[in-house]
Every structure is written in C-alpha cells, then in structure tokens.
mmCIF file with all atom_site columns, C-alpha atoms in Angstrom:
data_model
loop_
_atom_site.group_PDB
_atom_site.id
_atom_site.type_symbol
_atom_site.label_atom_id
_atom_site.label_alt_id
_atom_site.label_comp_id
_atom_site.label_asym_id
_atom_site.label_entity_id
_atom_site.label_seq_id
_atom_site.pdbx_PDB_ins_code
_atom_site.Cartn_x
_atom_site.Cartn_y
_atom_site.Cartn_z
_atom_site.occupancy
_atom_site.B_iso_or_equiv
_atom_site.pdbx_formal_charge
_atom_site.auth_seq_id
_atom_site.auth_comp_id
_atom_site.auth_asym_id
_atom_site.auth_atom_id
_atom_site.pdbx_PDB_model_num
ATOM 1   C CA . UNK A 1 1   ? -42.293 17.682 -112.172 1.00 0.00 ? 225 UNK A CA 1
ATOM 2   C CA . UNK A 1 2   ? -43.701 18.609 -115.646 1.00 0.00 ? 226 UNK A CA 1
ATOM 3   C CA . UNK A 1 3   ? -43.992 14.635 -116.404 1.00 0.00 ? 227 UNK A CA 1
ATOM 4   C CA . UNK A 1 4   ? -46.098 14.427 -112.868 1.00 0.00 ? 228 UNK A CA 1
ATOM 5   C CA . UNK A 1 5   ? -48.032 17.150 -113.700 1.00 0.00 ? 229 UNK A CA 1
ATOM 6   C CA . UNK A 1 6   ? -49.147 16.029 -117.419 1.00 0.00 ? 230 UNK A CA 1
ATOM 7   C CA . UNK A 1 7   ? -49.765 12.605 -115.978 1.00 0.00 ? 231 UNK A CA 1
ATOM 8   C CA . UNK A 1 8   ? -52.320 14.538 -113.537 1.00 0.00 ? 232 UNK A CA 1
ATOM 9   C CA . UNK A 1 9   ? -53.493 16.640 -116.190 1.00 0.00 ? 233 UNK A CA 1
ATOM 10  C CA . UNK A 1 10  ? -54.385 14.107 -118.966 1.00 0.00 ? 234 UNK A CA 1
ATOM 11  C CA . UNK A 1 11  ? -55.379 11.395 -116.070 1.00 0.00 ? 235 UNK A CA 1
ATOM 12  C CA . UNK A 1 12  ? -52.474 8.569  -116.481 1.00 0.00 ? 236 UNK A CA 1
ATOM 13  C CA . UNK A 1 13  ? -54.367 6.676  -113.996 1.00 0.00 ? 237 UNK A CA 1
ATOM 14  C CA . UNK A 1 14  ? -56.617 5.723  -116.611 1.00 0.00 ? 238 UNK A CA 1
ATOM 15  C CA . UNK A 1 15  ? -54.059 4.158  -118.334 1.00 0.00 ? 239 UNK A CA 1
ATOM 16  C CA . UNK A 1 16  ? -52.547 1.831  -116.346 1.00 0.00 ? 240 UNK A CA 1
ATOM 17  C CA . UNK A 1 17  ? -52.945 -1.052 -118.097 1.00 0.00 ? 241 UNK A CA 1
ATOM 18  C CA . UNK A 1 18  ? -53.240 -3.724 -115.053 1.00 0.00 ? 242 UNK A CA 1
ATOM 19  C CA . UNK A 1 19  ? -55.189 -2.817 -111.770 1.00 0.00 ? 243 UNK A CA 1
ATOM 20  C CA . UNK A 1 20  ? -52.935 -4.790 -109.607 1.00 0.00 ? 244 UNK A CA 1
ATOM 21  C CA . UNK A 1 21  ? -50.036 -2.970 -110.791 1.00 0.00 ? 245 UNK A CA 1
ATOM 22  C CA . UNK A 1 22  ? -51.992 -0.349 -108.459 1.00 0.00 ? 246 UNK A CA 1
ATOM 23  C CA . UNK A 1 23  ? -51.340 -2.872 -104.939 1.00 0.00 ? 247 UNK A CA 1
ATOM 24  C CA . UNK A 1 24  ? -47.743 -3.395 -106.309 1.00 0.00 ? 248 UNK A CA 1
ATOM 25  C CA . UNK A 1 25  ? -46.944 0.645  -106.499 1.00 0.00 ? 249 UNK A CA 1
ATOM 26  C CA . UNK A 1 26  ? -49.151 1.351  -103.059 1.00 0.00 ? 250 UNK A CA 1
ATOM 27  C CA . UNK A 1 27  ? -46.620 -1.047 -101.462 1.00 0.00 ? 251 UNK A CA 1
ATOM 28  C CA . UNK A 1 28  ? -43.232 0.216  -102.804 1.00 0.00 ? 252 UNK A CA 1
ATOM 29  C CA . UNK A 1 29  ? -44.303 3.775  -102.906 1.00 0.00 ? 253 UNK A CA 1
ATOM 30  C CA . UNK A 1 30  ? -45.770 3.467  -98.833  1.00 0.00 ? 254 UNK A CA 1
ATOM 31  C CA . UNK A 1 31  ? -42.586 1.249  -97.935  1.00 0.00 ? 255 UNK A CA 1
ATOM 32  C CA . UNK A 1 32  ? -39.720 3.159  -99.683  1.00 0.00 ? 256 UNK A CA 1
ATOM 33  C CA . UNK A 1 33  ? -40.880 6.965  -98.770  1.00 0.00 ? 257 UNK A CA 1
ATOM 34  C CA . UNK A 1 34  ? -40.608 6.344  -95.465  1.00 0.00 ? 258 UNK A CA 1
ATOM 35  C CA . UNK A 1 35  ? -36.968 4.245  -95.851  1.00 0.00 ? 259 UNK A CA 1
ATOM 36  C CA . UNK A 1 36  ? -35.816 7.318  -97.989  1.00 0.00 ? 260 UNK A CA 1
ATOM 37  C CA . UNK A 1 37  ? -36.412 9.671  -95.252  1.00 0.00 ? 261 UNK A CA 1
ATOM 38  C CA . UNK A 1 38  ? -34.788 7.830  -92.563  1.00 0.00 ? 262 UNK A CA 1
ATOM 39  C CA . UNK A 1 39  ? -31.663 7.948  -95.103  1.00 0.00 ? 263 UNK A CA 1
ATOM 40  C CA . UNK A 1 40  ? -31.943 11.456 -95.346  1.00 0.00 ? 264 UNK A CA 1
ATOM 41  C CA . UNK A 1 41  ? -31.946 12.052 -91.034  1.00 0.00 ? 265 UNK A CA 1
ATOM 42  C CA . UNK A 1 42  ? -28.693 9.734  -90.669  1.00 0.00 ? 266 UNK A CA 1
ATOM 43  C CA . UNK A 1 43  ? -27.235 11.438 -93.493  1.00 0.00 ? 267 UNK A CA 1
ATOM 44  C CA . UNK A 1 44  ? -27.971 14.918 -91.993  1.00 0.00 ? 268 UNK A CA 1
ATOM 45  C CA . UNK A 1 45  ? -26.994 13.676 -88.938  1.00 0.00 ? 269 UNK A CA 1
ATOM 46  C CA . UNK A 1 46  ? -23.571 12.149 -90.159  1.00 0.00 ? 270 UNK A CA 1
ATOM 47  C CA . UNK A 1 47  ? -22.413 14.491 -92.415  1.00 0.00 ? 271 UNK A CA 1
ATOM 48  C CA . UNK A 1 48  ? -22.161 16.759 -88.838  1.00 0.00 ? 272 UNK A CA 1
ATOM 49  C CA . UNK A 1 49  ? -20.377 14.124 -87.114  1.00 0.00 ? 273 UNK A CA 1
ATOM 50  C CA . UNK A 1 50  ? -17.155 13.904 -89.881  1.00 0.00 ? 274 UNK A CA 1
ATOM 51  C CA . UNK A 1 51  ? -14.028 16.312 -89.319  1.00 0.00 ? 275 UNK A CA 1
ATOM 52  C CA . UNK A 1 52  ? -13.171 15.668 -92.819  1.00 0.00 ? 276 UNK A CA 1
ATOM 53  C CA . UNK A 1 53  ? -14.338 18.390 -95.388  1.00 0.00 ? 277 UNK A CA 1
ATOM 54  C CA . UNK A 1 54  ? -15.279 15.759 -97.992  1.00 0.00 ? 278 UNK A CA 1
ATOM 55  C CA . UNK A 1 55  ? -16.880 13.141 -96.212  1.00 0.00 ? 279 UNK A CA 1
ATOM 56  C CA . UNK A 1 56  ? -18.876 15.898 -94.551  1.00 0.00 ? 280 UNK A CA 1
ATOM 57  C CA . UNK A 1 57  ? -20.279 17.265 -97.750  1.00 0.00 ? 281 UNK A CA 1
ATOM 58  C CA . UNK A 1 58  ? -20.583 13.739 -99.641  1.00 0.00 ? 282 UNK A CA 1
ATOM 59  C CA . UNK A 1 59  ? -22.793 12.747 -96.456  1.00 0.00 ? 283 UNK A CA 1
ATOM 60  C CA . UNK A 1 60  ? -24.560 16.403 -96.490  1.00 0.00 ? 284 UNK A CA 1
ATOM 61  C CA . UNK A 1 61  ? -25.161 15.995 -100.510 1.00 0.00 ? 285 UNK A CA 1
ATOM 62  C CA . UNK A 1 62  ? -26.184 12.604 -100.496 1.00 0.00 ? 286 UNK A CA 1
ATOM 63  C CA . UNK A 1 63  ? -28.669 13.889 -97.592  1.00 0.00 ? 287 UNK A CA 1
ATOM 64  C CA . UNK A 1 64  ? -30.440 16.117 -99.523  1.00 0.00 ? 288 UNK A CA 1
ATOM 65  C CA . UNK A 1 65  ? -30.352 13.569 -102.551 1.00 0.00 ? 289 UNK A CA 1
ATOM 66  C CA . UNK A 1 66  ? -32.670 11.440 -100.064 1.00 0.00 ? 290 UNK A CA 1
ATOM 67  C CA . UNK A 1 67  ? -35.062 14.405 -99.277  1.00 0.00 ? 291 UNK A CA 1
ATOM 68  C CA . UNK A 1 68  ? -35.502 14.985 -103.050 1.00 0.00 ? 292 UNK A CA 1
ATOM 69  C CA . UNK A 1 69  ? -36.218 11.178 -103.543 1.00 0.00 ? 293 UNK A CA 1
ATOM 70  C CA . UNK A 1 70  ? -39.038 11.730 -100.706 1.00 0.00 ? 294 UNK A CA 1
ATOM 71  C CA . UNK A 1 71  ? -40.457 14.815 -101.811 1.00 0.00 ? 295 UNK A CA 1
ATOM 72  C CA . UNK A 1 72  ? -40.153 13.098 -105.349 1.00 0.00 ? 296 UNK A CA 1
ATOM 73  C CA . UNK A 1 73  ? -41.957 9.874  -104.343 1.00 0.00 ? 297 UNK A CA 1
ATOM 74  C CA . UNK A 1 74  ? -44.706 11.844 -101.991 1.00 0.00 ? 298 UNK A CA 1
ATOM 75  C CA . UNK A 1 75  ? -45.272 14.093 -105.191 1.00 0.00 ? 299 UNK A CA 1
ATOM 76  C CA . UNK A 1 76  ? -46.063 10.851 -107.128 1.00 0.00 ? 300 UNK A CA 1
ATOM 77  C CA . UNK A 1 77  ? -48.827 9.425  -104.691 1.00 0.00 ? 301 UNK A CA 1
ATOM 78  C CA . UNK A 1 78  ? -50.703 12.441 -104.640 1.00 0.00 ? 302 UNK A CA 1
ATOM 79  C CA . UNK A 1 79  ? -51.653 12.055 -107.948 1.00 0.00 ? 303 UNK A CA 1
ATOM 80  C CA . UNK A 1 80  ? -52.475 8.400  -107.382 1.00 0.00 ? 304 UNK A CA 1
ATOM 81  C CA . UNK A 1 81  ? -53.888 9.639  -103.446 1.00 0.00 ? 305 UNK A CA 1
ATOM 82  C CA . UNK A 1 82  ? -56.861 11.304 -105.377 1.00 0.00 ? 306 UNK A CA 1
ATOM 83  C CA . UNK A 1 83  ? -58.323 7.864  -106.642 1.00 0.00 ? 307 UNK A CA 1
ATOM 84  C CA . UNK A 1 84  ? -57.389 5.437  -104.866 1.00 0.00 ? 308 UNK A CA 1
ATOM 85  C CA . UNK A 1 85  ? -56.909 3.971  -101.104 1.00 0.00 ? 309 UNK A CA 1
ATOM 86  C CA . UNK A 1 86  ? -54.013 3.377  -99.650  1.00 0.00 ? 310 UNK A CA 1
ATOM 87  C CA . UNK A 1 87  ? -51.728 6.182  -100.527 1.00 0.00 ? 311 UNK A CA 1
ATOM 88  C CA . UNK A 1 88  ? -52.571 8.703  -97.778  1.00 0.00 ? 312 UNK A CA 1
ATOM 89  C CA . UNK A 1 89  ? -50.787 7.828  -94.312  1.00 0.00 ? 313 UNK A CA 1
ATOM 90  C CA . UNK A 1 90  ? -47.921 6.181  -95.003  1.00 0.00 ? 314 UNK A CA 1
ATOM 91  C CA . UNK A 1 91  ? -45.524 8.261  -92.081  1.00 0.00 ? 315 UNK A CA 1
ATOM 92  C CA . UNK A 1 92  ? -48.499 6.453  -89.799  1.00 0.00 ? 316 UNK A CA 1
ATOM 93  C CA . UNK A 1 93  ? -48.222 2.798  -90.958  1.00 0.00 ? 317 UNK A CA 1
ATOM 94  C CA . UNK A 1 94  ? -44.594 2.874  -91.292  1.00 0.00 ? 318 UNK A CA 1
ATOM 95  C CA . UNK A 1 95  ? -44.551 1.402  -87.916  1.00 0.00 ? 319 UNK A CA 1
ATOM 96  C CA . UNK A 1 96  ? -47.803 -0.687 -88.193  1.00 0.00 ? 320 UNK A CA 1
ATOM 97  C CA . UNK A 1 97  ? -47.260 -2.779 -91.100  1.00 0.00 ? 321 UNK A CA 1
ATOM 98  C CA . UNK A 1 98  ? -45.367 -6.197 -91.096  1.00 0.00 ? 322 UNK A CA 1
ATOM 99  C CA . UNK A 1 99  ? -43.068 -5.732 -94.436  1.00 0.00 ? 323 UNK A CA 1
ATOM 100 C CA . UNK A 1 100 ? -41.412 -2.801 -92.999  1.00 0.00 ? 324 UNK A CA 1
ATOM 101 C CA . UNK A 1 101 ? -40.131 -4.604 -90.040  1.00 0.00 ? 325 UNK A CA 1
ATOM 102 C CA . UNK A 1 102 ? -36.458 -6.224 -91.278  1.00 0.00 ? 326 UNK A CA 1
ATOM 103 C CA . UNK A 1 103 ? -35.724 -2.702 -92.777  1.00 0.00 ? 327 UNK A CA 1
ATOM 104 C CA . UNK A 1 104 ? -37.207 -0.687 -90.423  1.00 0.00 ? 328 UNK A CA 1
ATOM 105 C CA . UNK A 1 105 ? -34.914 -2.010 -87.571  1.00 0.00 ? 329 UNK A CA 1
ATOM 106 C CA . UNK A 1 106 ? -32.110 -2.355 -90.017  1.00 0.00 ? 330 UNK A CA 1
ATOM 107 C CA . UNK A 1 107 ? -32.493 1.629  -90.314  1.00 0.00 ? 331 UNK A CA 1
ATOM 108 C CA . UNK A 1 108 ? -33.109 1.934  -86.960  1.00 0.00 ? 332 UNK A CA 1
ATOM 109 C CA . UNK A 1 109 ? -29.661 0.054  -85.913  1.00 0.00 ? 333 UNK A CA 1
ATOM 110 C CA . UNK A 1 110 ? -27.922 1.593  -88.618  1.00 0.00 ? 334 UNK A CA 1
ATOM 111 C CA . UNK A 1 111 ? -28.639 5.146  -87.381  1.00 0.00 ? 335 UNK A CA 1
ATOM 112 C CA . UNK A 1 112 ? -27.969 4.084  -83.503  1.00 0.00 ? 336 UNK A CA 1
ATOM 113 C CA . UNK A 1 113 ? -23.547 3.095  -84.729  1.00 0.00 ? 337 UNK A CA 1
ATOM 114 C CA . UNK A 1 114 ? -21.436 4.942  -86.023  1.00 0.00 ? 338 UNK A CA 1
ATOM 115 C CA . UNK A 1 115 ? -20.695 7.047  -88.559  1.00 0.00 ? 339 UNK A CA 1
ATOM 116 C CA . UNK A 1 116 ? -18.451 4.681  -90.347  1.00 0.00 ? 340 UNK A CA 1
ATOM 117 C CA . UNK A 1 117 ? -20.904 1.601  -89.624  1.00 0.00 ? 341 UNK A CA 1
ATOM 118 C CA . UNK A 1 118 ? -24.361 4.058  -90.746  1.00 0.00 ? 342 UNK A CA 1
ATOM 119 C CA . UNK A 1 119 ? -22.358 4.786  -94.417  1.00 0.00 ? 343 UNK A CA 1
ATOM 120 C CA . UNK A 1 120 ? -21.396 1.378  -94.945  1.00 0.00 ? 344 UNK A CA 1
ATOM 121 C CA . UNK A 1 121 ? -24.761 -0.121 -93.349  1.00 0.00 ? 345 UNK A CA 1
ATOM 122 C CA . UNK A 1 122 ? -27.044 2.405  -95.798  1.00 0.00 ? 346 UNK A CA 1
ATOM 123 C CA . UNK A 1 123 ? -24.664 3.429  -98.341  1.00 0.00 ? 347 UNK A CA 1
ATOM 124 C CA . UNK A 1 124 ? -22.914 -0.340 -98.993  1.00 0.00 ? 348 UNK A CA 1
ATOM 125 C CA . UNK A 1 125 ? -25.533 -2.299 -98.635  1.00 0.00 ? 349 UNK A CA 1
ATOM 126 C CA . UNK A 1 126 ? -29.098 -0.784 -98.482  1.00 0.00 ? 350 UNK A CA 1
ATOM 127 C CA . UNK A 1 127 ? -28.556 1.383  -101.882 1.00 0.00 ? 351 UNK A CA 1
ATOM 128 C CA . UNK A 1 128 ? -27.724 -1.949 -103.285 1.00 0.00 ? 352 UNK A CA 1
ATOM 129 C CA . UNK A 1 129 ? -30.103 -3.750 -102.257 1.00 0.00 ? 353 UNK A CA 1
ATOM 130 C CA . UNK A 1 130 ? -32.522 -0.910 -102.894 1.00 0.00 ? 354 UNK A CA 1
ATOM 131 C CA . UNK A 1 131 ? -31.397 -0.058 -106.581 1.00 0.00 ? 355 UNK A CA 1
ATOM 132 C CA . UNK A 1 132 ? -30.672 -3.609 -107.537 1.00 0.00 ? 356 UNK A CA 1
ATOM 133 C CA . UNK A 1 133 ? -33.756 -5.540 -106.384 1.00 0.00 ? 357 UNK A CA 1
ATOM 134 C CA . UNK A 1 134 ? -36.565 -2.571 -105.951 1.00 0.00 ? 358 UNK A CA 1
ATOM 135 C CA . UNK A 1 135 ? -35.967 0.056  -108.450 1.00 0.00 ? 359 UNK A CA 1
ATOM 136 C CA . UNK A 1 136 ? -34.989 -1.415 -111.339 1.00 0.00 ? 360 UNK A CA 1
ATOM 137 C CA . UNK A 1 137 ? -37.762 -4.320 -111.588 1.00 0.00 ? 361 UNK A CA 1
ATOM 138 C CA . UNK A 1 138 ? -40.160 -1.673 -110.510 1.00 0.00 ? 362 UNK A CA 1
ATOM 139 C CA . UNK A 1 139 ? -39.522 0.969  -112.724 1.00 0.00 ? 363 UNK A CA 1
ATOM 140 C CA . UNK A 1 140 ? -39.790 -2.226 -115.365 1.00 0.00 ? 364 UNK A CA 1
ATOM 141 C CA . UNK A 1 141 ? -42.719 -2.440 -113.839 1.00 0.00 ? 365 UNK A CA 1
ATOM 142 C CA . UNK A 1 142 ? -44.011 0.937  -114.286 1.00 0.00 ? 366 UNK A CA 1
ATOM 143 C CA . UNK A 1 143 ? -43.066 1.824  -117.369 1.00 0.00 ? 367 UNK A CA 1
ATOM 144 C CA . UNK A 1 144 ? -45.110 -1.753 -118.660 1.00 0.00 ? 368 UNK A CA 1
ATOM 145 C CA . UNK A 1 145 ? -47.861 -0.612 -116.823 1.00 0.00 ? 369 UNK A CA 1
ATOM 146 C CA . UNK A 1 146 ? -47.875 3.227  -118.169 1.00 0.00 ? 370 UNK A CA 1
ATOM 147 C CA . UNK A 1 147 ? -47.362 4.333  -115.242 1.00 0.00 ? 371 UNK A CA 1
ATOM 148 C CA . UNK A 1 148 ? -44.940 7.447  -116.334 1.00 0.00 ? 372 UNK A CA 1
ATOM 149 C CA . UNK A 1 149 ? -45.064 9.348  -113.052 1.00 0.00 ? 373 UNK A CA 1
ATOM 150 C CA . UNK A 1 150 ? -43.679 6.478  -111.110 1.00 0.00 ? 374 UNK A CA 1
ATOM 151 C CA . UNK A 1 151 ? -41.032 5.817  -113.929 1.00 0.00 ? 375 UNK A CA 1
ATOM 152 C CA . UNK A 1 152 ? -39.937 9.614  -114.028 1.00 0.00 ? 376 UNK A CA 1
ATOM 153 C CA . UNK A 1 153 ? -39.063 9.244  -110.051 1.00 0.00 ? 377 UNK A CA 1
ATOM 154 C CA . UNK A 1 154 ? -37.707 5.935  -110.479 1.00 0.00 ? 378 UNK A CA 1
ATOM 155 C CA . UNK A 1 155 ? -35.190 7.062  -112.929 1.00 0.00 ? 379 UNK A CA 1
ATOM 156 C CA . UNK A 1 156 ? -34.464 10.202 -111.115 1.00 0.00 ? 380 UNK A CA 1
ATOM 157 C CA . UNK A 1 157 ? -33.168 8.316  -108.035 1.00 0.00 ? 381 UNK A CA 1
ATOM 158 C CA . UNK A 1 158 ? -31.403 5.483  -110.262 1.00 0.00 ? 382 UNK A CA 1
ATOM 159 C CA . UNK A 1 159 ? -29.008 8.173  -111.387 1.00 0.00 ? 383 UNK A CA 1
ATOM 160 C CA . UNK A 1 160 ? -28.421 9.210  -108.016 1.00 0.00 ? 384 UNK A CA 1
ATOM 161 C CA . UNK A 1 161 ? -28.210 6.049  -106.647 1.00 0.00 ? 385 UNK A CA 1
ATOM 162 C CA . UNK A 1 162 ? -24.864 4.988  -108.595 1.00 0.00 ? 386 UNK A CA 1
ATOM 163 C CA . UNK A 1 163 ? -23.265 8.040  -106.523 1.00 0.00 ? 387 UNK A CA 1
ATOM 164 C CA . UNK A 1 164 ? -24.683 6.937  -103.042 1.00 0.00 ? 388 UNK A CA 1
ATOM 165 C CA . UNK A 1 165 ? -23.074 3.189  -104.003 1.00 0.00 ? 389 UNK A CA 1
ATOM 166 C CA . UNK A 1 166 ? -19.976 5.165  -104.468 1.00 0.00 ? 390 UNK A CA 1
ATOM 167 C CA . UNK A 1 167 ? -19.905 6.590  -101.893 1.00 0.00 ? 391 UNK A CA 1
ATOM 168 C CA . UNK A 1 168 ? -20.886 3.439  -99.610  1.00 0.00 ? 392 UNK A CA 1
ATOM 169 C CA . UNK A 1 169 ? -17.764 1.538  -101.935 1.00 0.00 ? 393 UNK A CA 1
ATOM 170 C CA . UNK A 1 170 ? -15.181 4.530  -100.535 1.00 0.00 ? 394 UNK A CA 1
ATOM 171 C CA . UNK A 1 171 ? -16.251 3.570  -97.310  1.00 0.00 ? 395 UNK A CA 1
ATOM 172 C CA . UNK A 1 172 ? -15.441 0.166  -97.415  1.00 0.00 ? 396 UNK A CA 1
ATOM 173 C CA . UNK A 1 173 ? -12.299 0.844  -98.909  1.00 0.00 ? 397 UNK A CA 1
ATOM 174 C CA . UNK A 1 174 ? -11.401 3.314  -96.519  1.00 0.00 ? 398 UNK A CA 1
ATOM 175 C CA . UNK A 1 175 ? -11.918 0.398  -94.106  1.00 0.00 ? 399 UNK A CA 1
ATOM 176 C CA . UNK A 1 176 ? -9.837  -2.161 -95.717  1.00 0.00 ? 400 UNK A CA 1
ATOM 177 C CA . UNK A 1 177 ? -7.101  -0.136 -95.717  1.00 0.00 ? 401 UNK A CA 1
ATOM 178 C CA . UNK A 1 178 ? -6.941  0.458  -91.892  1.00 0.00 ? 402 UNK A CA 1
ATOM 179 C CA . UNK A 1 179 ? -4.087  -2.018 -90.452  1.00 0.00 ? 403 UNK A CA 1
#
C-alpha cells in the first residue's frame, strides 16, 4: 500500500504518459474486480464443501488470495476514482455491460457444479487465461504508461497466481488418475 499511497501523494495520474491508457485500465480494473470476487465466494464456498484437510485449506487460502486481489484492485481505482469517470460503480455494471457477459456466465456456471468442476473451471483454466492474456500485457502496459499503482497490484497477484495454477494443475491430475 505504501506504493498506492505515494502514487496518491505525489499525483501519478499526472504522469501517465498516454490518456487512453486511462479507457484501457477503467476496463480491466471495472471487469476483473468484480471476476476476482466471484473467485473468492466459490472458493469460500468450496473450501467448506471438501472432507480433505488440504484441499479444504488450499481452496480457503486461495479464497482469501482473491479477496486481497479485490481489496488490492478497489484500493487502486480510488486513487484514479478521484479524477476521472468511470471508476466508481463497477459491483453495478458488472451485470450491465456487454464484455462481462462470456465470463460472467462462465463464473456463474462454474460456481452452480461441483467442487471438482468449480477448481478446475476457475483454477485450470480462468487463472490461465487471466494471468496469461490480462495481467501480464497489462501490467506491460502499466508500467509503460507510469502507471505504478496498477503495476504494484498487478505484480502482487502474478505471484499468487502461479499458486492458484497449481492448484487448478493438482486438480486435473487428481482427475486423470481416477480409473
């Protein structure tokens, strides 16, 4: 938090070095938040559901892993919620905007299986998806832009996001070895 607060304090919005960089973050920031806490309920609600001890706490860690990322990612737009539109309702337009809706019913059938189908559904293939194709080229991104507070989240959920793939790669071999 002290990177989010310096970028506050000496006004890092200011030095973003391409306004549309600005539409680019107000989209992945107001699209992801929202993803991240769905993660977090199924994971919650999983990691009750196991009779296992360690897939019961691996589903209750990586749940509170996705709370961080959305109390990360809601402490970076409030910086940017100050000057600019956008930012500010994005719980409300999760279900009113047309690029959520593939991964909003993806979530949505993902938390309505299984526990076995939710872990490989979120933990498989959305945190693949999700690291591979939206955090690392926007991170990129940010850091080109100067956008530091972004980056600082951004590379807080990377390194968490290479134990949720784990996690979603135990699953699948846990599958593939069922006869």
């Amino acid at each position: 938090y002290a990177i989010f607060d310096a970028f506050s304090q000496n006004n890092g919005q200011m030095n973003v070095s391409n306004e549309r960089y600005l539409n680019a973050i107000k989209l992945f920031l107001t699209a992801v938040t929202p993803l991240e806490y769905q993660a977090y309920q199924g994971y919650a609600h999983v990691g009750r559901q196991f009779s296992g001890i360690g897939a019961r706490i691996a589903s209750q860690m990586q749940s509170i892993d996705e709370l961080r990322h959305v109390q990360t990612q809601i402490h970076a737009m409030s910086h940017y919620n100050k000057f600019f539109d956008g930012f500010q309702d994005w719980a409300h337009m999760h279900d009113r905007v047309w690029y959520l809706s593939v991964p909003k019913s993806f979530f949505e059938d993902a938390r309505s299986a299984g526990p076995f189908e939710f872990l490989l559904a979120i933990s498989f293939s959305f945190e693949y998806v999700l690291t591979n194709l939206l955090f690392v080229p926007f991170m990129s991104g940010a850091a080109y832009n100067g956008d530091m507070a972004t980056v600082t989240f951004g590379f807080s959920a990377q390194s968490d996001e290479a134990r949720h793939m784990t996690l979603g790669l135990e699953i699948v071999k846990f599958l593939l070895e069922q006869h």
